Amino acid sequence: MDQQKIELTTKALIQFMRAKDKAALLEPPPLPSGVHVKKGIAYVEDGNERHRMDLYTPGHPDSLPILVFFHGGGWVCGNKERFAPYLAELCSKGFFVASCNYRLSDEMPHPAQVQDALAALAYVARRGQEWGGNPRHLFIVGDSAGAHLTALLAAIYSTPALQTRYQIDGGQIQRLTGIGLLCGIYDIE
């Protein structure tokens, strides 16, 4: 296959995936009993839709563990709504859940996604207690590209050399209780 056909196929696939993301927004599933969603919370105040998160809280949150989720989409598509049923179900089982958008690679190259994820984590750690979460019990989870991002965040959190590389002040690092990696890509050259 020549380069032009590869590029056209890739563009068509990205358009299809983005259309699928938009369709998912049109018919959101019902929430489990007692779960509430606050949509479109800005974790960076710049007006960029990619710097927003949705917060899933049970009816009476009380110092719940916090789960921060990063969607997949091959770094070129996906959104915070894609896993809404799954995240709402986790919330109903006793988690405060934040589902985060981040800038996609065709909008802004790496390390923008890492910077966005770090900003989202810092925001949730700073504000989570106000919403009924417990920042001392912080989990990060991601799917596909989001799992890669989650693994990278865990590596940054535990490696001073990576903190230096990504220009992260050690004081910004929250203690992680655990991570969840769903279908991620971890060996990129």
PDB file of C-alpha atoms in Angstrom:
ATOM      1  CA  MET A   1       0.000   0.000   0.000  1.00  0.00           C
ATOM      2  CA  ASP A   2       1.487   3.343  -0.933  1.00  0.00           C
ATOM      3  CA  GLN A   3       1.831   6.254   1.482  1.00  0.00           C
ATOM      4  CA  GLN A   4      -1.090   8.225  -0.002  1.00  0.00           C
ATOM      5  CA  LYS A   5      -3.499   5.289   0.464  1.00  0.00           C
ATOM      6  CA  ILE A   6      -2.296   4.807   4.025  1.00  0.00           C
ATOM      7  CA  GLU A   7      -2.900   8.477   4.827  1.00  0.00           C
ATOM      8  CA  LEU A   8      -6.387   8.415   3.252  1.00  0.00           C
ATOM      9  CA  THR A   9      -7.288   5.221   5.116  1.00  0.00           C
ATOM     10  CA  THR A  10      -6.030   6.684   8.380  1.00  0.00           C
ATOM     11  CA  LYS A  11      -8.021   9.909   7.877  1.00  0.00           C
ATOM     12  CA  ALA A  12     -11.177   7.932   7.054  1.00  0.00           C
ATOM     13  CA  LEU A  13     -10.749   5.781  10.164  1.00  0.00           C
ATOM     14  CA  ILE A  14     -10.273   8.845  12.366  1.00  0.00           C
ATOM     15  CA  GLN A  15     -13.406  10.474  10.884  1.00  0.00           C
ATOM     16  CA  PHE A  16     -15.391   7.271  11.535  1.00  0.00           C
ATOM     17  CA  MET A  17     -14.173   7.067  15.146  1.00  0.00           C
ATOM     18  CA  ARG A  18     -14.995  10.721  15.795  1.00  0.00           C
ATOM     19  CA  ALA A  19     -18.489  10.255  14.327  1.00  0.00           C
ATOM     20  CA  LYS A  20     -18.983   7.273  16.656  1.00  0.00           C
ATOM     21  CA  ASP A  21     -17.947   9.457  19.626  1.00  0.00           C
ATOM     22  CA  LYS A  22     -20.510  12.114  18.636  1.00  0.00           C
ATOM     23  CA  ALA A  23     -23.253   9.490  18.236  1.00  0.00           C
ATOM     24  CA  ALA A  24     -22.599   8.215  21.771  1.00  0.00           C
ATOM     25  CA  LEU A  25     -23.355  11.694  23.090  1.00  0.00           C
ATOM     26  CA  LEU A  26     -26.833  11.700  21.543  1.00  0.00           C
ATOM     27  CA  GLU A  27     -28.192   8.756  23.527  1.00  0.00           C
ATOM     28  CA  PRO A  28     -26.683   8.678  27.007  1.00  0.00           C
ATOM     29  CA  PRO A  29     -27.769   5.613  28.989  1.00  0.00           C
ATOM     30  CA  PRO A  30     -29.702   5.991  32.239  1.00  0.00           C
ATOM     31  CA  LEU A  31     -27.616   6.376  35.377  1.00  0.00           C
ATOM     32  CA  PRO A  32     -27.671   3.806  38.185  1.00  0.00           C
ATOM     33  CA  SER A  33     -29.878   4.765  41.105  1.00  0.00           C
ATOM     34  CA  GLY A  34     -28.337   7.462  43.301  1.00  0.00           C
ATOM     35  CA  VAL A  35     -25.570   8.458  40.859  1.00  0.00           C
ATOM     36  CA  HIS A  36     -25.343  12.117  39.843  1.00  0.00           C
ATOM     37  CA  VAL A  37     -23.216  13.645  37.076  1.00  0.00           C
ATOM     38  CA  LYS A  38     -21.789  17.155  36.923  1.00  0.00           C
ATOM     39  CA  LYS A  39     -20.758  17.696  33.312  1.00  0.00           C
ATOM     40  CA  GLY A  40     -18.161  19.943  31.770  1.00  0.00           C
ATOM     41  CA  ILE A  41     -16.166  20.984  34.848  1.00  0.00           C
ATOM     42  CA  ALA A  42     -13.109  22.965  33.711  1.00  0.00           C
ATOM     43  CA  TYR A  43      -9.864  21.749  35.264  1.00  0.00           C
ATOM     44  CA  VAL A  44      -7.946  24.404  33.296  1.00  0.00           C
ATOM     45  CA  GLU A  45      -9.735  27.740  32.887  1.00  0.00           C
ATOM     46  CA  ASP A  46      -8.940  28.463  29.233  1.00  0.00           C
ATOM     47  CA  GLY A  47     -12.254  27.741  27.472  1.00  0.00           C
ATOM     48  CA  ASN A  48     -10.878  24.628  25.755  1.00  0.00           C
ATOM     49  CA  GLU A  49     -13.459  21.811  25.731  1.00  0.00           C
ATOM     50  CA  ARG A  50     -10.573  19.360  26.009  1.00  0.00           C
ATOM     51  CA  HIS A  51      -9.804  20.760  29.477  1.00  0.00           C
ATOM     52  CA  ARG A  52     -13.073  19.556  30.960  1.00  0.00           C
ATOM     53  CA  MET A  53     -14.161  16.621  33.055  1.00  0.00           C
ATOM     54  CA  ASP A  54     -17.400  15.005  34.149  1.00  0.00           C
ATOM     55  CA  LEU A  55     -17.813  14.134  37.821  1.00  0.00           C
ATOM     56  CA  TYR A  56     -19.817  11.099  38.927  1.00  0.00           C
ATOM     57  CA  THR A  57     -20.925  11.195  42.551  1.00  0.00           C
ATOM     58  CA  PRO A  58     -23.201   8.907  44.552  1.00  0.00           C
ATOM     59  CA  GLY A  59     -26.189  10.410  46.312  1.00  0.00           C
ATOM     60  CA  HIS A  60     -24.398  10.859  49.636  1.00  0.00           C
ATOM     61  CA  PRO A  61     -20.646  10.896  49.048  1.00  0.00           C
ATOM     62  CA  ASP A  62     -18.554  10.679  52.175  1.00  0.00           C
ATOM     63  CA  SER A  63     -14.774  10.500  51.838  1.00  0.00           C
ATOM     64  CA  LEU A  64     -14.895   8.059  48.922  1.00  0.00           C
ATOM     65  CA  PRO A  65     -11.838   6.861  47.036  1.00  0.00           C
ATOM     66  CA  ILE A  66     -11.277   8.965  43.906  1.00  0.00           C
ATOM     67  CA  LEU A  67     -10.915   7.367  40.491  1.00  0.00           C
ATOM     68  CA  VAL A  68      -9.661   9.593  37.649  1.00  0.00           C
ATOM     69  CA  PHE A  69     -10.280   8.125  34.191  1.00  0.00           C
ATOM     70  CA  PHE A  70      -8.588   8.929  30.857  1.00  0.00           C
ATOM     71  CA  HIS A  71     -10.355   7.768  27.673  1.00  0.00           C
ATOM     72  CA  GLY A  72      -8.821   5.960  24.729  1.00  0.00           C
ATOM     73  CA  GLY A  73      -9.004   6.750  21.051  1.00  0.00           C
ATOM     74  CA  GLY A  74      -5.552   6.298  19.574  1.00  0.00           C
ATOM     75  CA  TRP A  75      -4.555   9.773  20.763  1.00  0.00           C
ATOM     76  CA  VAL A  76      -6.645  11.282  17.914  1.00  0.00           C
ATOM     77  CA  CYS A  77     -10.247  10.816  19.074  1.00  0.00           C
ATOM     78  CA  GLY A  78     -12.314   9.844  22.089  1.00  0.00           C
ATOM     79  CA  ASN A  79     -13.984  11.824  24.814  1.00  0.00           C
ATOM     80  CA  LYS A  80     -14.913  11.782  28.477  1.00  0.00           C
ATOM     81  CA  GLU A  81     -18.414  10.480  27.669  1.00  0.00           C
ATOM     82  CA  ARG A  82     -17.264   7.303  25.883  1.00  0.00           C
ATOM     83  CA  PHE A  83     -17.202   5.185  29.071  1.00  0.00           C
ATOM     84  CA  ALA A  84     -20.107   6.862  30.877  1.00  0.00           C
ATOM     85  CA  PRO A  85     -22.046   3.636  31.688  1.00  0.00           C
ATOM     86  CA  TYR A  86     -18.930   1.907  33.053  1.00  0.00           C
ATOM     87  CA  LEU A  87     -17.898   4.939  35.124  1.00  0.00           C
ATOM     88  CA  ALA A  88     -21.414   5.465  36.488  1.00  0.00           C
ATOM     89  CA  GLU A  89     -21.456   1.818  37.572  1.00  0.00           C
ATOM     90  CA  LEU A  90     -18.094   2.235  39.340  1.00  0.00           C
ATOM     91  CA  CYS A  91     -19.502   5.282  41.087  1.00  0.00           C
ATOM     92  CA  SER A  92     -22.519   3.273  42.262  1.00  0.00           C
ATOM     93  CA  LYS A  93     -20.060   0.793  43.823  1.00  0.00           C
ATOM     94  CA  GLY A  94     -18.472   3.446  46.031  1.00  0.00           C
ATOM     95  CA  PHE A  95     -16.075   5.597  44.000  1.00  0.00           C
ATOM     96  CA  PHE A  96     -16.021   9.298  43.291  1.00  0.00           C
ATOM     97  CA  VAL A  97     -15.210   9.305  39.547  1.00  0.00           C
ATOM     98  CA  ALA A  98     -13.741  12.039  37.331  1.00  0.00           C
ATOM     99  CA  SER A  99     -13.721  11.319  33.585  1.00  0.00           C
ATOM    100  CA  CYS A 100     -11.311  13.647  31.812  1.00  0.00           C
ATOM    101  CA  ASN A 101     -10.870  14.962  28.320  1.00  0.00           C
ATOM    102  CA  TYR A 102      -7.359  15.887  27.226  1.00  0.00           C
ATOM    103  CA  ARG A 103      -5.977  17.527  24.094  1.00  0.00           C
ATOM    104  CA  LEU A 104      -5.602  15.099  21.218  1.00  0.00           C
ATOM    105  CA  SER A 105      -2.343  14.612  19.368  1.00  0.00           C
ATOM    106  CA  ASP A 106      -3.556  16.200  16.137  1.00  0.00           C
ATOM    107  CA  GLU A 107      -4.447  19.343  18.125  1.00  0.00           C
ATOM    108  CA  MET A 108      -1.283  19.477  20.208  1.00  0.00           C
ATOM    109  CA  PRO A 109       1.717  17.136  20.183  1.00  0.00           C
ATOM    110  CA  HIS A 110       3.194  15.292  23.130  1.00  0.00           C
ATOM    111  CA  PRO A 111       3.694  16.194  25.984  1.00  0.00           C
ATOM    112  CA  ALA A 112       0.430  18.215  25.959  1.00  0.00           C
ATOM    113  CA  GLN A 113      -1.571  15.113  26.934  1.00  0.00           C
ATOM    114  CA  VAL A 114       0.707  14.518  29.932  1.00  0.00           C
ATOM    115  CA  GLN A 115       0.417  18.167  30.976  1.00  0.00           C
ATOM    116  CA  ASP A 116      -3.382  17.962  30.725  1.00  0.00           C
ATOM    117  CA  ALA A 117      -3.554  14.743  32.747  1.00  0.00           C
ATOM    118  CA  LEU A 118      -1.304  16.198  35.443  1.00  0.00           C
ATOM    119  CA  ALA A 119      -3.494  19.314  35.573  1.00  0.00           C
ATOM    120  CA  ALA A 120      -6.644  17.176  35.884  1.00  0.00           C
ATOM    121  CA  LEU A 121      -5.127  15.103  38.692  1.00  0.00           C
ATOM    122  CA  ALA A 122      -3.979  18.196  40.561  1.00  0.00           C
ATOM    123  CA  TYR A 123      -7.445  19.750  40.214  1.00  0.00           C
ATOM    124  CA  VAL A 124      -9.216  16.637  41.498  1.00  0.00           C
ATOM    125  CA  ALA A 125      -6.759  16.231  44.373  1.00  0.00           C
ATOM    126  CA  ARG A 126      -7.262  19.886  45.309  1.00  0.00           C
ATOM    127  CA  ARG A 127     -11.063  19.940  44.988  1.00  0.00           C
ATOM    128  CA  GLY A 128     -12.112  16.313  45.447  1.00  0.00           C
ATOM    129  CA  GLN A 129     -12.742  16.572  49.163  1.00  0.00           C
ATOM    130  CA  GLU A 130     -15.311  19.351  48.541  1.00  0.00           C
ATOM    131  CA  TRP A 131     -17.313  16.873  46.433  1.00  0.00           C
ATOM    132  CA  GLY A 132     -17.061  13.955  48.848  1.00  0.00           C
ATOM    133  CA  GLY A 133     -13.882  12.338  47.558  1.00  0.00           C
ATOM    134  CA  ASN A 134     -10.804  11.408  49.555  1.00  0.00           C
ATOM    135  CA  PRO A 135      -7.601  12.599  47.809  1.00  0.00           C
ATOM    136  CA  ARG A 136      -5.532  10.256  50.005  1.00  0.00           C
ATOM    137  CA  HIS A 137      -7.120   7.375  48.080  1.00  0.00           C
ATOM    138  CA  LEU A 138      -6.429   8.368  44.475  1.00  0.00           C
ATOM    139  CA  PHE A 139      -6.633   5.885  41.598  1.00  0.00           C
ATOM    140  CA  ILE A 140      -5.920   6.616  37.936  1.00  0.00           C
ATOM    141  CA  VAL A 141      -7.359   4.421  35.198  1.00  0.00           C
ATOM    142  CA  GLY A 142      -7.184   4.599  31.426  1.00  0.00           C
ATOM    143  CA  ASP A 143      -8.276   2.740  28.333  1.00  0.00           C
ATOM    144  CA  SER A 144      -6.032   2.262  25.271  1.00  0.00           C
ATOM    145  CA  ALA A 145      -4.317   5.613  24.683  1.00  0.00           C
ATOM    146  CA  GLY A 146      -5.621   6.623  28.110  1.00  0.00           C
ATOM    147  CA  ALA A 147      -3.955   3.527  29.603  1.00  0.00           C
ATOM    148  CA  HIS A 148      -0.678   4.549  27.993  1.00  0.00           C
ATOM    149  CA  LEU A 149      -1.129   8.008  29.501  1.00  0.00           C
ATOM    150  CA  THR A 150      -1.972   6.452  32.898  1.00  0.00           C
ATOM    151  CA  ALA A 151       1.147   4.263  32.811  1.00  0.00           C
ATOM    152  CA  LEU A 152       3.252   7.278  31.885  1.00  0.00           C
ATOM    153  CA  LEU A 153       1.772   9.275  34.774  1.00  0.00           C
ATOM    154  CA  ALA A 154       2.544   6.453  37.207  1.00  0.00           C
ATOM    155  CA  ALA A 155       6.115   6.347  35.910  1.00  0.00           C
ATOM    156  CA  ILE A 156       6.445  10.123  36.261  1.00  0.00           C
ATOM    157  CA  TYR A 157       5.026  10.018  39.788  1.00  0.00           C
ATOM    158  CA  SER A 158       7.564   7.414  40.857  1.00  0.00           C
ATOM    159  CA  THR A 159      10.671   8.572  38.942  1.00  0.00           C
ATOM    160  CA  PRO A 160      12.461  11.825  39.809  1.00  0.00           C
ATOM    161  CA  ALA A 161      14.308  11.806  36.447  1.00  0.00           C
ATOM    162  CA  LEU A 162      10.960  11.801  34.604  1.00  0.00           C
ATOM    163  CA  GLN A 163       9.670  14.560  36.877  1.00  0.00           C
ATOM    164  CA  THR A 164      12.657  16.612  35.764  1.00  0.00           C
ATOM    165  CA  ARG A 165      12.146  15.707  32.096  1.00  0.00           C
ATOM    166  CA  TYR A 166       8.476  16.733  32.201  1.00  0.00           C
ATOM    167  CA  GLN A 167       9.254  19.767  34.386  1.00  0.00           C
ATOM    168  CA  ILE A 168       7.087  18.578  37.265  1.00  0.00           C
ATOM    169  CA  ASP A 169       7.633  20.036  40.705  1.00  0.00           C
ATOM    170  CA  GLY A 170       7.775  17.143  43.174  1.00  0.00           C
ATOM    171  CA  GLY A 171       5.349  19.091  45.390  1.00  0.00           C
ATOM    172  CA  GLN A 172       2.693  18.732  42.678  1.00  0.00           C
ATOM    173  CA  ILE A 173       2.796  14.942  42.841  1.00  0.00           C
ATOM    174  CA  GLN A 174      -0.163  13.294  44.518  1.00  0.00           C
ATOM    175  CA  ARG A 175       0.271   9.920  46.168  1.00  0.00           C
ATOM    176  CA  LEU A 176      -1.355   7.243  44.033  1.00  0.00           C
ATOM    177  CA  THR A 177      -3.214   4.379  45.665  1.00  0.00           C
ATOM    178  CA  GLY A 178      -3.384   2.373  42.459  1.00  0.00           C
ATOM    179  CA  ILE A 179      -3.654   2.365  38.681  1.00  0.00           C
ATOM    180  CA  GLY A 180      -5.815   0.493  36.176  1.00  0.00           C
ATOM    181  CA  LEU A 181      -4.615  -0.142  32.644  1.00  0.00           C
ATOM    182  CA  LEU A 182      -7.175  -1.305  30.061  1.00  0.00           C
ATOM    183  CA  CYS A 183      -5.855  -2.420  26.645  1.00  0.00           C
ATOM    184  CA  GLY A 184      -2.973   0.031  26.594  1.00  0.00           C
ATOM    185  CA  ILE A 185       0.069   0.421  24.399  1.00  0.00           C
ATOM    186  CA  TYR A 186       3.254   0.562  26.451  1.00  0.00           C
ATOM    187  CA  ASP A 187       6.183  -0.052  24.084  1.00  0.00           C
ATOM    188  CA  ILE A 188       6.427   2.890  21.704  1.00  0.00           C
ATOM    189  CA  GLU A 189       9.545   3.592  19.711  1.00  0.00           C
TER     190      GLU A 189
END
